[in-house]
Tab-separated table of C-alpha atoms and ligand atoms in Angstrom:
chain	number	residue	atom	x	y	z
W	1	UNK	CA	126.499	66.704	224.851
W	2	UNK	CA	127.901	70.033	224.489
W	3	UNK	CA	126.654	71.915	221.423
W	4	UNK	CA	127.568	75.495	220.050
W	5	UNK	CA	124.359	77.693	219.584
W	6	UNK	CA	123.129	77.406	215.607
W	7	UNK	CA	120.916	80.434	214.301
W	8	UNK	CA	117.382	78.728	212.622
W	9	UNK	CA	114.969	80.049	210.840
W	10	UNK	CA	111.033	79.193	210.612
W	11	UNK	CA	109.373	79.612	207.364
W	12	UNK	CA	105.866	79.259	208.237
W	13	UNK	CA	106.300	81.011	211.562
W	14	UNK	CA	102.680	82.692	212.110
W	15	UNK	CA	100.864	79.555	211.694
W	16	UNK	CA	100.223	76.938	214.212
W	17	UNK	CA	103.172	74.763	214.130
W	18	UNK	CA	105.164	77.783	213.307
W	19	UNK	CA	103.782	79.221	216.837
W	20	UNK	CA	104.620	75.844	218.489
W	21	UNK	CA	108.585	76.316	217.338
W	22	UNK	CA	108.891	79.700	218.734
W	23	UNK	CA	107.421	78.619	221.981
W	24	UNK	CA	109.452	74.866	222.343
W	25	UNK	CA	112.396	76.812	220.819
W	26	UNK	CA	112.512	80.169	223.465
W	27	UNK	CA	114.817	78.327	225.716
W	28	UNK	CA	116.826	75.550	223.783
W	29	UNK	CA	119.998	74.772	224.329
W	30	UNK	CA	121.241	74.539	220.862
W	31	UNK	CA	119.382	76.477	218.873
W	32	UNK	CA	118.660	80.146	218.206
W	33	UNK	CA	115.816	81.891	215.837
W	34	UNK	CA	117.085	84.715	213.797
W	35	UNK	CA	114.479	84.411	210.805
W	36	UNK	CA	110.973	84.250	210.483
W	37	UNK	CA	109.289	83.723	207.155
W	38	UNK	CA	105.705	83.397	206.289
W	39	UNK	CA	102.991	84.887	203.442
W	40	UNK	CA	102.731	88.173	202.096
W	41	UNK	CA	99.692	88.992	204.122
W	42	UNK	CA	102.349	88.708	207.220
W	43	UNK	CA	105.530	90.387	205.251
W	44	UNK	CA	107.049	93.518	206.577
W	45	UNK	CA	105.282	93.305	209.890
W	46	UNK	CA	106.724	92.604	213.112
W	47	UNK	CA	106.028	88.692	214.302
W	48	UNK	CA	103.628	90.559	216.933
W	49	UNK	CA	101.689	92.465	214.051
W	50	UNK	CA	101.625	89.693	212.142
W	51	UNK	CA	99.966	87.450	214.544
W	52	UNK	CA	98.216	89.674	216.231
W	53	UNK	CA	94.527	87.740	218.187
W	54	UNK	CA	95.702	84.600	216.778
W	55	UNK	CA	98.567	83.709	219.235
W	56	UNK	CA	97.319	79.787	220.165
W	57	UNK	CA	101.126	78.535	221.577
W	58	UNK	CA	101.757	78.436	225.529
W	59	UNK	CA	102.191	81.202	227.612
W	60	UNK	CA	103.015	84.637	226.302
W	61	UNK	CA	105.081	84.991	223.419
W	62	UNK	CA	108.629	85.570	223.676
W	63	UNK	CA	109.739	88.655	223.971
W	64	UNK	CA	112.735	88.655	221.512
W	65	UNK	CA	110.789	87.305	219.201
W	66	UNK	CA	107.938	90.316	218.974
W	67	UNK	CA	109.643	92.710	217.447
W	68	UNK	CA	111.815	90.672	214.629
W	69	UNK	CA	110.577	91.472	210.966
W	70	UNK	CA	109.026	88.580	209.214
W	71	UNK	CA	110.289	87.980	205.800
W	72	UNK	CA	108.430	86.437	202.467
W	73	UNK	CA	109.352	82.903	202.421
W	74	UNK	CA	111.171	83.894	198.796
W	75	UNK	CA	113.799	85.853	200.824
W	76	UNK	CA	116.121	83.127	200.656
W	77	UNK	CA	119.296	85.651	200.228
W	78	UNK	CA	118.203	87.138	204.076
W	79	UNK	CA	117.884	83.163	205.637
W	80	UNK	CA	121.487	82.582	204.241
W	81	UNK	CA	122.694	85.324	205.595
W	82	UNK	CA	120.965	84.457	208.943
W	83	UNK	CA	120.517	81.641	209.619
W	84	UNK	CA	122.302	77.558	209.301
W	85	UNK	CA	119.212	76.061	208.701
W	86	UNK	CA	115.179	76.096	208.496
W	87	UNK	CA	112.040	74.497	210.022
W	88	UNK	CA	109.530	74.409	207.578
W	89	UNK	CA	105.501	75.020	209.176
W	90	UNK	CA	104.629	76.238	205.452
W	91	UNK	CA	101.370	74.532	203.390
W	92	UNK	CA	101.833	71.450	201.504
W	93	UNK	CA	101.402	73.449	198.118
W	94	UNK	CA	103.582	76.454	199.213
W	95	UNK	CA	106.374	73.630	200.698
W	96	UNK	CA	106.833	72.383	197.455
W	97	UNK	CA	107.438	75.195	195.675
W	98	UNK	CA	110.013	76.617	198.313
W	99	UNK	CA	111.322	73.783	200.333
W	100	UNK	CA	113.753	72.482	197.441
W	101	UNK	CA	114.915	76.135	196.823
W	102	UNK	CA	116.408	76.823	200.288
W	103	UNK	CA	118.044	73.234	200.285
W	104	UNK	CA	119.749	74.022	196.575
W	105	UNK	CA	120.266	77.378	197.929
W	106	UNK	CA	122.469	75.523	200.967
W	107	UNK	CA	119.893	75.613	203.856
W	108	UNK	CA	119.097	72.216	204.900
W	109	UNK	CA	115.149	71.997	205.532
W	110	UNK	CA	113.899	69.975	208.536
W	111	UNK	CA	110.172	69.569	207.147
W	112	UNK	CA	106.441	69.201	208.784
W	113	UNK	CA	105.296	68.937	205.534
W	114	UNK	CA	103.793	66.617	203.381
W	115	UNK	CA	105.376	67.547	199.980
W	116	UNK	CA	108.346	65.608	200.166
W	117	UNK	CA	107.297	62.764	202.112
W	118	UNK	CA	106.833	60.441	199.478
W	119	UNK	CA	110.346	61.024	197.867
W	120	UNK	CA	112.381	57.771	198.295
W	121	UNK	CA	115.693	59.821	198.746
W	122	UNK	CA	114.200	61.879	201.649
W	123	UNK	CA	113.855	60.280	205.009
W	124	UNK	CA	110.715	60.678	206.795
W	125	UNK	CA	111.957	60.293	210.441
W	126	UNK	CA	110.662	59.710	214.133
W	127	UNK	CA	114.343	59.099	215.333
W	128	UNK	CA	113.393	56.347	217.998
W	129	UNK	CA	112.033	54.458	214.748
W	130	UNK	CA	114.572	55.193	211.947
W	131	UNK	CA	117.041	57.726	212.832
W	132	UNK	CA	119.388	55.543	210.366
W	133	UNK	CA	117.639	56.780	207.405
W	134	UNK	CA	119.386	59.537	207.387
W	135	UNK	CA	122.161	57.843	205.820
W	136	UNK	CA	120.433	58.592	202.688
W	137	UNK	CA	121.104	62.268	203.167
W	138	UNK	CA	124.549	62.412	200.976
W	139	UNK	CA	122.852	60.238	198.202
W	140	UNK	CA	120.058	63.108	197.924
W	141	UNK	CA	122.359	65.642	197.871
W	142	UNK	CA	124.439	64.103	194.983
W	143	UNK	CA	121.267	62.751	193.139
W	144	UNK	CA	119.724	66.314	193.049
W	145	UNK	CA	123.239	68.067	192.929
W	146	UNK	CA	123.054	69.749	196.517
W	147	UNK	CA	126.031	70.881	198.237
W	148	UNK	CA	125.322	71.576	201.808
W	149	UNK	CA	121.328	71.794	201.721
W	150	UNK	CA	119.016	68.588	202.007
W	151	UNK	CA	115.441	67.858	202.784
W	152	UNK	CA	114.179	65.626	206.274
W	153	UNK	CA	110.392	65.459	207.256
W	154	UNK	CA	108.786	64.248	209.575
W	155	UNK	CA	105.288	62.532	208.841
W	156	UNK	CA	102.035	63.159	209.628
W	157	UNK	CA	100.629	64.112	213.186
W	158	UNK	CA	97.763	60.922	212.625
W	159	UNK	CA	100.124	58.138	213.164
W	160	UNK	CA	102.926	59.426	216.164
W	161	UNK	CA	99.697	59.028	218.352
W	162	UNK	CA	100.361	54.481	217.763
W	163	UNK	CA	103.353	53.459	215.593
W	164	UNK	CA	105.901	53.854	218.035
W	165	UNK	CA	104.101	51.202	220.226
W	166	UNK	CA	103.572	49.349	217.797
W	167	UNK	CA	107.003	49.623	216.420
W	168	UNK	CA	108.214	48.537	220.257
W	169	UNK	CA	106.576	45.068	219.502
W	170	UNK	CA	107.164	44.563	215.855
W	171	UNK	CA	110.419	44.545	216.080
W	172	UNK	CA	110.230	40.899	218.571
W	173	UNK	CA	106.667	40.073	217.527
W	174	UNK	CA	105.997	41.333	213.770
W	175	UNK	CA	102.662	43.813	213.558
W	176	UNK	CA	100.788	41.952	210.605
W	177	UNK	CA	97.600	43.662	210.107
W	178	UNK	CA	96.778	47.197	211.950
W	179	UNK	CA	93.054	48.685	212.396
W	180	UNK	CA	93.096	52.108	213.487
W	181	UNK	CA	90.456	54.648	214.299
W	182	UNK	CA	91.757	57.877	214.916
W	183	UNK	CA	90.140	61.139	216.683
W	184	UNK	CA	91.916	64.464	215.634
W	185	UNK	CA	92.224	67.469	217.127
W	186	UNK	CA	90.926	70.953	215.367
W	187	UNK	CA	94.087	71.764	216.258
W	188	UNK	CA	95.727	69.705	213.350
W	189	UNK	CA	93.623	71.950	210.763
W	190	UNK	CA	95.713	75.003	211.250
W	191	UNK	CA	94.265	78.450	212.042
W	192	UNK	CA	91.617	79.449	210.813
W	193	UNK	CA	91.039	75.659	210.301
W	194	UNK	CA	87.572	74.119	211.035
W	195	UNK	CA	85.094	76.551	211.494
W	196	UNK	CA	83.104	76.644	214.970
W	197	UNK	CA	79.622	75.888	213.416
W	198	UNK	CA	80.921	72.979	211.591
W	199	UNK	CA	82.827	71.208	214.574
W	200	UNK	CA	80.845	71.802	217.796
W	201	UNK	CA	78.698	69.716	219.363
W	202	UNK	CA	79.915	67.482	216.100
W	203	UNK	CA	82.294	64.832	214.607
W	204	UNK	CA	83.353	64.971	211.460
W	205	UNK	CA	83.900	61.665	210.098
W	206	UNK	CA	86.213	62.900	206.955
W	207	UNK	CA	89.804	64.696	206.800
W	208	UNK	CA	91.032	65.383	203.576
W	209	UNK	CA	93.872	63.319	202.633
W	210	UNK	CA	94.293	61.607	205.962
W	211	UNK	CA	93.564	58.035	206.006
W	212	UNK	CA	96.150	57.741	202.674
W	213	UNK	CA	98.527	59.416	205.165
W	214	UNK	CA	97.865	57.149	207.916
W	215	UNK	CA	98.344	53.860	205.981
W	216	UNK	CA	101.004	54.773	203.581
W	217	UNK	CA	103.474	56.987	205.651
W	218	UNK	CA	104.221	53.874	208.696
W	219	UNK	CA	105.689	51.560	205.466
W	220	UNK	CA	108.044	54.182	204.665
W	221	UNK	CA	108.990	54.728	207.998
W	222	UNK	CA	110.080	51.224	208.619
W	223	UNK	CA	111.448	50.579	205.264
W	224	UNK	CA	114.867	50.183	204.415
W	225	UNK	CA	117.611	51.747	202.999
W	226	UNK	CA	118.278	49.841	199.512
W	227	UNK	CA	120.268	51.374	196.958
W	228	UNK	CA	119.581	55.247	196.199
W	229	UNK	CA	116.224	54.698	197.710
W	230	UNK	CA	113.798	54.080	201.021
W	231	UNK	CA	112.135	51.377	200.096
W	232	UNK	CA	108.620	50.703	202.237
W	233	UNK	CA	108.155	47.515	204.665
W	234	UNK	CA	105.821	45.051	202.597
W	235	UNK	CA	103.621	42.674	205.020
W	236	UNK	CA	102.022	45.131	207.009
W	237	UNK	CA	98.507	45.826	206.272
W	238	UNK	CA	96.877	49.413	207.871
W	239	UNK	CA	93.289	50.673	207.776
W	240	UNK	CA	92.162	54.042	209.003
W	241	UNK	CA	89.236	55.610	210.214
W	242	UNK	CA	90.253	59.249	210.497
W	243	UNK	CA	87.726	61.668	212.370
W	244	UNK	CA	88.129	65.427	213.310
W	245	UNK	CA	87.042	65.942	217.149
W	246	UNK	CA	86.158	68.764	218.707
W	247	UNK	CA	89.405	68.816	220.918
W	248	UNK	CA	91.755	71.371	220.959
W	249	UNK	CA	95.222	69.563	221.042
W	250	UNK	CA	96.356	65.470	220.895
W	251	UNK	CA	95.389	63.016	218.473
W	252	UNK	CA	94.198	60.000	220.036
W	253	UNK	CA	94.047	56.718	218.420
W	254	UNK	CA	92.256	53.236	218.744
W	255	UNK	CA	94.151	50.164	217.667
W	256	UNK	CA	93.491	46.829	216.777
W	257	UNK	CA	96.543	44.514	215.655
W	258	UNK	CA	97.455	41.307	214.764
W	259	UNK	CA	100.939	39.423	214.829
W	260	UNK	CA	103.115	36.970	213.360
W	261	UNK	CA	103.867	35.634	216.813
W	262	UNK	CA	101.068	37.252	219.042
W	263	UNK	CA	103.082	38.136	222.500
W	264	UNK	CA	101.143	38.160	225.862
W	265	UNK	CA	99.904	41.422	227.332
W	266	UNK	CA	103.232	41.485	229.931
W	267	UNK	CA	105.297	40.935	227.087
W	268	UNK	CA	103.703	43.918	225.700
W	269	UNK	CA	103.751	46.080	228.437
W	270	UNK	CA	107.105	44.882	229.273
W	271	UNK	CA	108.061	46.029	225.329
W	272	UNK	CA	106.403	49.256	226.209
W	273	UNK	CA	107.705	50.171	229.282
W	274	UNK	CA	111.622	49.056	228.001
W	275	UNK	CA	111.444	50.688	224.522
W	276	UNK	CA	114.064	53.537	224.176
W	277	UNK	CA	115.663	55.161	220.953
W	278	UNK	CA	118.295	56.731	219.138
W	279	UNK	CA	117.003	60.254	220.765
W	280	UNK	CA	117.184	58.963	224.184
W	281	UNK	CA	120.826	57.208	223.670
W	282	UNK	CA	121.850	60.638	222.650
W	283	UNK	CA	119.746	62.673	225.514
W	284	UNK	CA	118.852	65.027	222.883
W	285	UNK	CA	117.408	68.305	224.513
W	286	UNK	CA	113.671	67.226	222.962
W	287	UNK	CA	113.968	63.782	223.558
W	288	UNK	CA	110.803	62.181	226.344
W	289	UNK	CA	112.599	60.177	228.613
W	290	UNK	CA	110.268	57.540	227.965
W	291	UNK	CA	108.917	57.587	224.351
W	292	UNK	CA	105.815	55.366	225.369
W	293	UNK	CA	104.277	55.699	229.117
W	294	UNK	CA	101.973	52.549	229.426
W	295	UNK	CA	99.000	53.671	232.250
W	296	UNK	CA	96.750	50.856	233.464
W	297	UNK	CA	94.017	53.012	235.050
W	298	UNK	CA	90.580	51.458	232.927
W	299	UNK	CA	90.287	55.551	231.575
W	300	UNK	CA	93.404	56.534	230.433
W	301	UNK	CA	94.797	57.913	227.747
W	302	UNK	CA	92.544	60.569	227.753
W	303	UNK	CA	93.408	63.453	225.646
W	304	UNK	CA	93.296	66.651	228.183
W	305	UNK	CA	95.092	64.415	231.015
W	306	UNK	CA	97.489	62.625	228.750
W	307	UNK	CA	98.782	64.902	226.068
W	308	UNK	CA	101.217	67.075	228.325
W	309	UNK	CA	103.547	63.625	229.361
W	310	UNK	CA	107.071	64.617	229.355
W	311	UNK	CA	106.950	67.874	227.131
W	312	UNK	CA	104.488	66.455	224.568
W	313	UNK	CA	106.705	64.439	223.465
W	314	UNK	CA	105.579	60.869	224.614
W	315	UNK	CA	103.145	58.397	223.029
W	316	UNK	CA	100.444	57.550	226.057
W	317	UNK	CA	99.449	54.221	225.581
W	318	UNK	CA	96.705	51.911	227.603
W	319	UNK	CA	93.480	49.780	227.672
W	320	UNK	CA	95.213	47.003	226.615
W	321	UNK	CA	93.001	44.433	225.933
W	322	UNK	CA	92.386	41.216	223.602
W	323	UNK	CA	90.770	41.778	220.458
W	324	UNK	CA	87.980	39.334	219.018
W	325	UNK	CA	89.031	40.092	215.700
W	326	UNK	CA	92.574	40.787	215.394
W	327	UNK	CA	95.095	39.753	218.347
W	328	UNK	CA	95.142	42.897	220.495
W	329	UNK	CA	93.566	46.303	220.890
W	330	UNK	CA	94.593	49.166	222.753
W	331	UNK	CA	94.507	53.208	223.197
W	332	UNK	CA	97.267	55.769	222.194
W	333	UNK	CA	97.785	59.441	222.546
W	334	UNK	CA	99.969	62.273	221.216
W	335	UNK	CA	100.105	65.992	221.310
W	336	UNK	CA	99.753	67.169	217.460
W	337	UNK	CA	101.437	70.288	217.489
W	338	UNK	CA	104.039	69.131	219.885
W	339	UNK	CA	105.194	65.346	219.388
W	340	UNK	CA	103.270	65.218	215.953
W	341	UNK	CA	104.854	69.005	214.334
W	342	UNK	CA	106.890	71.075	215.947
W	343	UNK	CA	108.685	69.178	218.895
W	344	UNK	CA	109.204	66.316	216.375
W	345	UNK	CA	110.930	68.525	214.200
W	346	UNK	CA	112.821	70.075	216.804
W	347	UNK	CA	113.880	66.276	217.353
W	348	UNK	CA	114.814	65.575	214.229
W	349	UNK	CA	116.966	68.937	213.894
W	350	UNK	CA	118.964	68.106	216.867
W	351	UNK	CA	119.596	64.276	215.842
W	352	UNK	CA	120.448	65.923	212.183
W	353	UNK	CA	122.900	68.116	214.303
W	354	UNK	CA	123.912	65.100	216.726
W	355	UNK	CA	125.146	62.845	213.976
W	356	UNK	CA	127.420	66.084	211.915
W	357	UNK	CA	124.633	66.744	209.007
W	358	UNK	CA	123.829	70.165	210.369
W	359	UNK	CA	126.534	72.168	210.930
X	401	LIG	P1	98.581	77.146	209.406
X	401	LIG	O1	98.224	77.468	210.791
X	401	LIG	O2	97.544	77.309	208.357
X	401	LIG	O3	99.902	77.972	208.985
X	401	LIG	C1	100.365	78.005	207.662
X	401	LIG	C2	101.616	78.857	207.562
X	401	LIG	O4	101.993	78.904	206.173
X	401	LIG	C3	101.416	80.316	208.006
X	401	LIG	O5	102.602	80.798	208.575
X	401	LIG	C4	101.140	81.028	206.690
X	401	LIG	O6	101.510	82.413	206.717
X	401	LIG	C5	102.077	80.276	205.754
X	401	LIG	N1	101.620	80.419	204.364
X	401	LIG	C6	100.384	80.215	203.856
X	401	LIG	N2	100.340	80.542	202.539
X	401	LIG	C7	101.594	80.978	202.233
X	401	LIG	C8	102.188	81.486	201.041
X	401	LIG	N3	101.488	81.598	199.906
X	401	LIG	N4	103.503	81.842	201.071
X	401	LIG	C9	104.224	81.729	202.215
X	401	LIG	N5	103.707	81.289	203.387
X	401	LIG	C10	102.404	80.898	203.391
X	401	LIG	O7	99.037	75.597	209.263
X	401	LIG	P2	99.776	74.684	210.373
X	401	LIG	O8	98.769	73.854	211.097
X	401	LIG	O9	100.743	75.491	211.142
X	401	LIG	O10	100.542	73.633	209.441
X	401	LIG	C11	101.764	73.982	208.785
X	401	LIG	C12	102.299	72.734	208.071
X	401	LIG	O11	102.559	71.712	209.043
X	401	LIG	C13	101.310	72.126	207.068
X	401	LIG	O12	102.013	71.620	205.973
X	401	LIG	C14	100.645	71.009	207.872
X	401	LIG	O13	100.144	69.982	207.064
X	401	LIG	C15	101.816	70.529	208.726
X	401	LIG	N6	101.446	69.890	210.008
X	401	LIG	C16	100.535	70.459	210.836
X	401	LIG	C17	100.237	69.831	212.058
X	401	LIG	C18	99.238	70.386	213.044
X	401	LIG	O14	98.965	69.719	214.047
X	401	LIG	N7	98.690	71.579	212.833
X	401	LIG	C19	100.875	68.650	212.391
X	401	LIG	C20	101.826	68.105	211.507
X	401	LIG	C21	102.108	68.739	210.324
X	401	LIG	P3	100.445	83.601	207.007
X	401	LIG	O15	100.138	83.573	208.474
X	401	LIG	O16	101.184	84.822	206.595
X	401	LIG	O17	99.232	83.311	206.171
């Protein structure tokens, strides 16, 4: 697909995820940043000033990006001069004051988040699960009386690292009840994040606001379009165990699940191994060419060998295995920053621009 380069901003862009775009986005195809935004302890400085001994993305960073000025994320006149739309990195609390401004304002917001997850005319996407809620899109701009700006997000980093595989077999099998333990990188805290004494040689069985996250979020996710409104999937029961590990990147998950019809383990792996999306009909740029890579070594997923599989962007699955509780249990992994922030925004963007809502 051939695409004329659009100018992006990142509001948010010293932070971690904000770090992630700049790095995923130095080379892509479709999309070029022209504006930075973040707090006013970073205003006025150049990105390199500004982030100066707390550069945690790939590599070095990117030259052209060094020297550009970051802006306070109120400079909303300066993005619409710059830029046709924004990836938002910013804090929750700071997201909700800002996020709906740029998208009045005409800038269409592709969100990491949480501040408008919860709003049933927003979609919350991972595009191999429900890139047709964006359909909803023109009824959110007329319901809050937008013209060209709108609001997408993308959930939480927790639950990228299982409910695509699981999503692969509910759609034949129906997922009834979900158990899920998950082990989260410090990564996922943001810099400064978790301090050092508090998270080595430790695990910290407690992340703010997660485990709501982890069981509420999926139910939107595979909801449906009714009305003016997403409306969650009833019948599917999730319980989390969220823990912070003292990894640096990927958020890996154990799973225990039962099912309305419970399918053998090669019918799962078969599920697995076949499962492809909307991102991967489209070949968008960010797109894994397999969403979920099923290993059957007895050790794998494991988070530094695992979290890397095609860009970040795939769900690692294995140790498959019956459960003597629910049906069946199994491992999954995904990179936070990548899959779970930044490269599933970047996803998101380029389906939004794939299907005419960015232009
Ligand atoms: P972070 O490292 O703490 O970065 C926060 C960013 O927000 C920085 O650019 C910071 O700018 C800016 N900011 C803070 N206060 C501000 C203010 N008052 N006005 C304007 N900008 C302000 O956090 P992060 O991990 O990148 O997370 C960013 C967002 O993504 C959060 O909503 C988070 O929940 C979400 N998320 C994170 C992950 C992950 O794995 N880390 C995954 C999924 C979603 P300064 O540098 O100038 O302070």
């Amino acid at each position: 697909m051939k695409q004329q380069q659009l100018h992006v901003g990142i509001l948010g862009a010293t932070g971690m995820v904000g770090q992630q775009y700049i790095h995923l986005l130095e080379n892509h195809p479709w999309f070029t940043v022209t504006f930075l935004a973040a707090s006013e302890r970073s205003a006025g400085k150049t990105f390199a000033d500004a982030v100066a001994g707390r550069w945690h993305a790939q590599g070095d960073m990117p030259q052209k990006i060094r020297n550009m000025r970051v802006h306070t994320v109120d400079d909303i006149r300066a993005a619409k001069e710059s830029c046709s739309f924004v990836f938002s990195a910013l804090d929750s609390e700071i997201a909700k004051i800002y996020e709906s401004q740029y998208a009045r304002a005409g800038i269409p917001v592709v969100s990491n988040a949480s501040a408008h997850r919860q709003d049933p005319d927003v979609p919350m996407l991972i595009p191999e699960i429900n890139a047709d809620h964006i359909a909803i899109i023109p009824l959110q701009q007329r319901q809050r009386g937008w013209n060209k700006g709108f609001i997408a997000v993308k959930p939480n980093c927790s639950l990228q690292s299982y409910l695509t595989p699981l999503y692969a077999l509910h759609q034949k099998y129906r997922v009834k009840q979900v158990i899920v333990s998950t082990m989260q990188a410090v990564s996922g805290a943001g810099h400064p994040g978790v301090a050092s004494l508090d998270i080595i040689d430790n695990v910290v069985p407690f992340i703010n606001g997660e485990e709501e996250k982890t069981e509420q979020e999926p139910l939107k996710i595979w909801g449906q379009i009714e009305g003016n409104a997403i409306i969650p999937s009833q019948g599917i029961c999730i319980a989390a165990h969220c823990n912070r590990v003292p990894t640096l990147n990927g958020h890996l998950a154990c799973v225990s699940v039962s099912f309305a019809n419970k399918p053998t383990k090669e019918e799962i792996i078969s599920a697995w191994k076949s499962f492809r999306g909307m991102p991967q009909e489209l070949k968008l740029p960010m797109a894994p060419e397999h969403p979920i890579i099923y290993r059957d070594e007895p050790d794998r997923p494991q988070v530094r060998l695992d979290r890397d599989a095609d860009k970040g962007m795939a769900t690692t699955v294995g140790r498959l295995r019956e459960c003597p509780v629910l049906d069946w249990r199994f491992v999954g992994l995904s990179h936070n920053t990548i899959r779970g922030a930044a490269g599933g925004g970047i996803l998101n963007a380029e389906l939004l621009v794939a299907k005419g809502f960015i232009l």
